[in-house]
Every structure is written in structure tokens, then in C-alpha cells.
Amino acid sequence: MRKHLEQESELVDFQWKLGMAVSSDSCRSLKYPYVAVMLKVADHSGQVKNKSFEMTIPQFQNFYRQFKDIAAIIETV
């Protein structure tokens, strides 16, 4: 029997954008693409929190592949 220790949350909104870092405090010229992801998640009491993170293009491609795998499994259920 599997126990669920985390409290369930609900994904309210999912947004993403493709960006290009052109410079930073420590590097004059970066020029690398990234994907910024912004989530709105409601906890069990209904309180909505914003979560955000960035991924490199290879990280995003892996993320995308995993969701495709999930979708394929769900179609078989």
C-alpha cells in the first residue's frame, strides 16, 4: 500500500516564455536561450501561490519528453 505524505495541490495556471539571456553581472555576453515557467498552484485550503523557474533548452526538451510519455500512458488507461 502506498502512502501519500504530501498534501495535494491543484495546478491553476501554467505559463511559459522563451527568453534569451544577453548579459549578467558576472558575464558581459551570455547569449543563451532559456524557458521561463510560471505556475499558479492552489493548496488544499484554496490559497494560490506563484512558483517560477527557468530551464535550459536541453532541460526543457527532457521535461517535454516526460510529459509526452505521461500522455501516452494515460491514453492506454
Coordinates of N, CA, C and O in Angstrom, one line a residue:
M1 N 0.8 -1.2 0.0 CA 0.0 0.0 0.0 C 0.9 1.2 0.0 O 1.9 1.3 0.7
R2 N 0.5 2.2 -0.8 CA 1.3 3.4 -1.0 C 0.7 4.5 -0.2 O -0.5 4.8 -0.3
K3 N 1.5 5.2 0.7 CA 1.0 6.3 1.5 C 1.4 7.6 0.8 O 2.5 7.8 0.2
H4 N 0.5 8.5 0.8 CA 0.7 9.8 0.2 C 0.9 10.8 1.3 O 0.1 11.1 2.0
L5 N 2.2 11.2 1.4 CA 2.6 12.1 2.5 C 2.4 13.6 2.2 O 2.2 14.4 3.1
E6 N 2.5 14.0 1.0 CA 2.3 15.4 0.6 C 0.8 15.7 0.5 O 0.0 14.9 0.1
Q7 N 0.5 17.0 0.8 CA -0.8 17.5 0.6 C -1.0 17.7 -0.8 O -0.1 18.2 -1.5
E8 N -2.2 17.4 -1.3 CA -2.4 17.6 -2.7 C -2.6 19.1 -3.1 O -3.1 19.9 -2.3
S9 N -2.1 19.5 -4.3 CA -2.2 20.8 -4.8 C -2.9 20.7 -6.1 O -2.8 19.7 -6.8
E10 N -3.4 21.8 -6.6 CA -4.1 21.9 -7.9 C -3.4 22.9 -8.7 O -3.2 24.1 -8.3
L11 N -3.0 22.5 -10.0 CA -2.4 23.5 -10.9 C -3.5 24.4 -11.4 O -4.5 23.9 -12.0
V12 N -3.4 25.7 -11.2 CA -4.4 26.6 -11.6 C -4.1 27.3 -12.9 O -4.9 27.5 -13.8
D13 N -2.8 27.5 -13.1 CA -2.4 28.2 -14.4 C -0.9 27.8 -14.7 O -0.1 27.6 -13.8
F14 N -0.6 27.7 -16.0 CA 0.7 27.3 -16.4 C 1.0 28.2 -17.6 O 0.3 28.3 -18.6
Q15 N 2.1 29.0 -17.4 CA 2.6 29.9 -18.5 C 4.0 29.7 -18.7 O 4.8 29.3 -17.8
W16 N 4.5 29.9 -19.9 CA 5.9 29.8 -20.2 C 6.3 30.9 -21.2 O 5.4 31.4 -22.0
K17 N 7.6 31.2 -21.3 CA 8.1 32.0 -22.3 C 9.5 31.7 -22.6 O 10.2 31.2 -21.8
L18 N 9.9 31.9 -23.9 CA 11.2 31.7 -24.3 C 12.0 33.0 -24.2 O 11.5 34.0 -24.6
G19 N 13.1 32.9 -23.6 CA 13.9 34.1 -23.4 C 15.4 33.9 -23.9 O 15.8 32.8 -24.1
M20 N 16.1 35.0 -23.9 CA 17.5 34.9 -24.3 C 18.3 35.8 -23.3 O 18.0 37.0 -23.2
A21 N 19.1 35.2 -22.5 CA 20.0 35.9 -21.6 C 21.1 36.5 -22.4 O 21.8 35.9 -23.1
V22 N 21.2 37.9 -22.3 CA 22.3 38.5 -23.1 C 23.4 39.0 -22.2 O 24.5 39.2 -22.7
S23 N 23.2 39.2 -20.9 CA 24.3 39.6 -20.1 C 23.9 39.3 -18.6 O 22.8 39.2 -18.3
S24 N 24.9 39.3 -17.8 CA 24.7 39.2 -16.3 C 25.8 40.1 -15.6 O 26.7 40.6 -16.3
D25 N 25.7 40.1 -14.3 CA 26.7 40.9 -13.5 C 28.1 40.3 -13.7 O 29.1 41.0 -13.7
S26 N 28.2 39.0 -13.9 CA 29.5 38.3 -13.9 C 30.0 38.0 -15.3 O 31.1 37.6 -15.5
C27 N 29.1 38.2 -16.3 CA 29.5 37.8 -17.7 C 28.9 38.9 -18.6 O 27.7 39.1 -18.6
R28 N 29.8 39.4 -19.5 CA 29.4 40.5 -20.3 C 28.5 40.0 -21.5 O 27.5 40.7 -21.9
S29 N 28.7 38.8 -22.0 CA 27.9 38.4 -23.1 C 27.6 36.9 -22.9 O 28.4 36.0 -23.1
L30 N 26.3 36.6 -22.6 CA 25.9 35.2 -22.4 C 25.3 34.6 -23.7 O 25.7 33.6 -24.2
K31 N 24.2 35.2 -24.2 CA 23.5 34.8 -25.4 C 23.1 33.3 -25.4 O 23.5 32.6 -26.3
Y32 N 22.4 32.9 -24.4 CA 21.9 31.6 -24.4 C 20.4 31.6 -24.2 O 19.9 32.4 -23.4
P33 N 19.7 30.7 -24.9 CA 18.2 30.7 -24.7 C 17.8 29.9 -23.5 O 18.5 29.0 -23.0
Y34 N 16.7 30.2 -22.9 CA 16.1 29.5 -21.8 C 14.6 29.6 -21.8 O 14.0 30.4 -22.6
V35 N 13.9 28.7 -21.1 CA 12.5 28.7 -21.0 C 12.2 29.1 -19.5 O 12.6 28.5 -18.6
A36 N 11.4 30.1 -19.4 CA 10.9 30.5 -18.1 C 9.5 30.0 -17.9 O 8.6 30.2 -18.8
V37 N 9.2 29.3 -16.8 CA 7.9 28.7 -16.5 C 7.3 29.4 -15.2 O 8.0 29.6 -14.2
M38 N 6.1 29.8 -15.3 CA 5.4 30.4 -14.2 C 4.1 29.6 -13.9 O 3.3 29.3 -14.8
L39 N 4.0 29.1 -12.7 CA 2.9 28.3 -12.3 C 2.1 29.0 -11.2 O 2.6 29.7 -10.4
K40 N 0.8 28.8 -11.2 CA -0.1 29.1 -10.1 C -0.6 27.9 -9.5 O -1.2 27.1 -10.3
V41 N -0.4 27.6 -8.3 CA -0.8 26.4 -7.6 C -1.6 26.7 -6.4 O -1.3 27.5 -5.6
A42 N -2.8 26.0 -6.3 CA -3.7 26.2 -5.1 C -3.5 25.0 -4.2 O -3.5 23.9 -4.6
D43 N -3.2 25.3 -2.9 CA -3.1 24.3 -1.9 C -4.5 23.8 -1.5 O -5.5 24.2 -2.0
H44 N -4.5 22.8 -0.5 CA -5.7 22.2 -0.1 C -6.7 23.2 0.5 O -7.9 22.9 0.4
S45 N -6.3 24.3 1.0 CA -7.2 25.3 1.5 C -7.7 26.3 0.5 O -8.5 27.2 0.8
G46 N -7.1 26.2 -0.7 CA -7.5 27.1 -1.8 C -6.6 28.3 -2.0 O -6.8 29.1 -2.9
Q47 N -5.6 28.4 -1.1 CA -4.7 29.5 -1.3 C -3.8 29.3 -2.5 O -3.2 28.3 -2.6
V48 N -3.7 30.4 -3.3 CA -2.9 30.3 -4.6 C -1.6 30.9 -4.4 O -1.4 32.0 -3.8
K49 N -0.6 30.1 -4.8 CA 0.8 30.6 -4.7 C 1.4 30.5 -6.1 O 1.1 29.7 -6.9
N50 N 2.3 31.5 -6.4 CA 3.0 31.5 -7.6 C 4.4 30.9 -7.5 O 5.1 31.1 -6.5
K51 N 4.7 30.0 -8.4 CA 6.0 29.4 -8.5 C 6.6 29.7 -9.8 O 5.9 29.7 -10.8
S52 N 7.9 29.9 -9.9 CA 8.5 30.1 -11.2 C 9.9 29.5 -11.2 O 10.6 29.4 -10.1
F53 N 10.4 29.1 -12.4 CA 11.7 28.6 -12.5 C 12.1 28.7 -14.0 O 11.3 28.9 -14.9
E54 N 13.4 28.6 -14.2 CA 13.9 28.6 -15.6 C 14.6 27.3 -15.9 O 15.1 26.6 -15.0
M55 N 14.6 26.9 -17.2 CA 15.2 25.7 -17.7 C 16.0 26.0 -18.9 O 15.6 26.9 -19.7
T56 N 17.1 25.4 -19.0 CA 17.9 25.4 -20.3 C 17.1 24.7 -21.4 O 16.2 24.0 -21.1
I57 N 17.4 24.9 -22.6 CA 16.7 24.2 -23.7 C 16.8 22.7 -23.5 O 15.8 22.0 -23.6
P58 N 18.0 22.1 -23.2 CA 18.0 20.7 -23.0 C 17.2 20.2 -21.9 O 16.5 19.2 -21.9
Q59 N 17.1 21.0 -20.8 CA 16.2 20.6 -19.7 C 14.8 20.7 -20.1 O 14.0 19.8 -19.7
F60 N 14.4 21.7 -20.9 CA 13.0 21.8 -21.3 C 12.7 20.7 -22.3 O 11.6 20.1 -22.2
Q61 N 13.6 20.3 -23.1 CA 13.3 19.2 -24.0 C 13.1 17.9 -23.3 O 12.2 17.1 -23.6
N62 N 13.9 17.6 -22.2 CA 13.7 16.5 -21.4 C 12.3 16.5 -20.7 O 11.6 15.5 -20.6
F63 N 12.0 17.7 -20.1 CA 10.7 18.0 -19.5 C 9.5 17.6 -20.5 O 8.6 16.9 -20.1
Y64 N 9.6 18.1 -21.7 CA 8.6 17.9 -22.7 C 8.5 16.4 -23.0 O 7.4 15.8 -23.1
R65 N 9.6 15.7 -23.2 CA 9.6 14.2 -23.4 C 8.9 13.5 -22.3 O 8.1 12.6 -22.6
Q66 N 9.1 13.9 -21.1 CA 8.5 13.2 -19.9 C 7.0 13.4 -20.0 O 6.2 12.5 -19.7
F67 N 6.5 14.6 -20.4 CA 5.1 14.8 -20.5 C 4.5 14.1 -21.6 O 3.3 13.6 -21.5
K68 N 5.2 13.9 -22.7 CA 4.7 13.1 -23.8 C 4.6 11.6 -23.4 O 3.6 11.0 -23.7
D69 N 5.5 11.1 -22.6 CA 5.5 9.8 -22.0 C 4.2 9.6 -21.1 O 3.5 8.6 -21.2
I70 N 4.0 10.6 -20.3 CA 2.8 10.6 -19.4 C 1.5 10.5 -20.2 O 0.6 9.7 -19.9
A71 N 1.5 11.4 -21.2 CA 0.3 11.4 -22.1 C 0.0 10.1 -22.8 O -1.1 9.6 -22.9
A72 N 1.1 9.4 -23.2 CA 1.0 8.1 -23.9 C 0.4 7.1 -22.9 O -0.4 6.3 -23.3
I73 N 0.9 7.1 -21.7 CA 0.5 6.1 -20.7 C -1.0 6.4 -20.4 O -1.8 5.5 -20.2
I74 N -1.4 7.6 -20.2 CA -2.8 8.0 -19.9 C -3.7 7.5 -20.9 O -4.8 7.0 -20.6
E75 N -3.3 7.6 -22.2 CA -4.2 7.1 -23.3 C -4.4 5.6 -23.2 O -5.4 5.2 -23.8
T76 N -3.6 4.9 -22.6 CA -3.8 3.4 -22.5 C -4.7 3.0 -21.4 O -5.1 1.8 -21.3
V77 N -5.0 3.9 -20.5 CA -5.7 3.6 -19.3 C -7.2 3.6 -19.6 O -7.7 4.3 -20.3

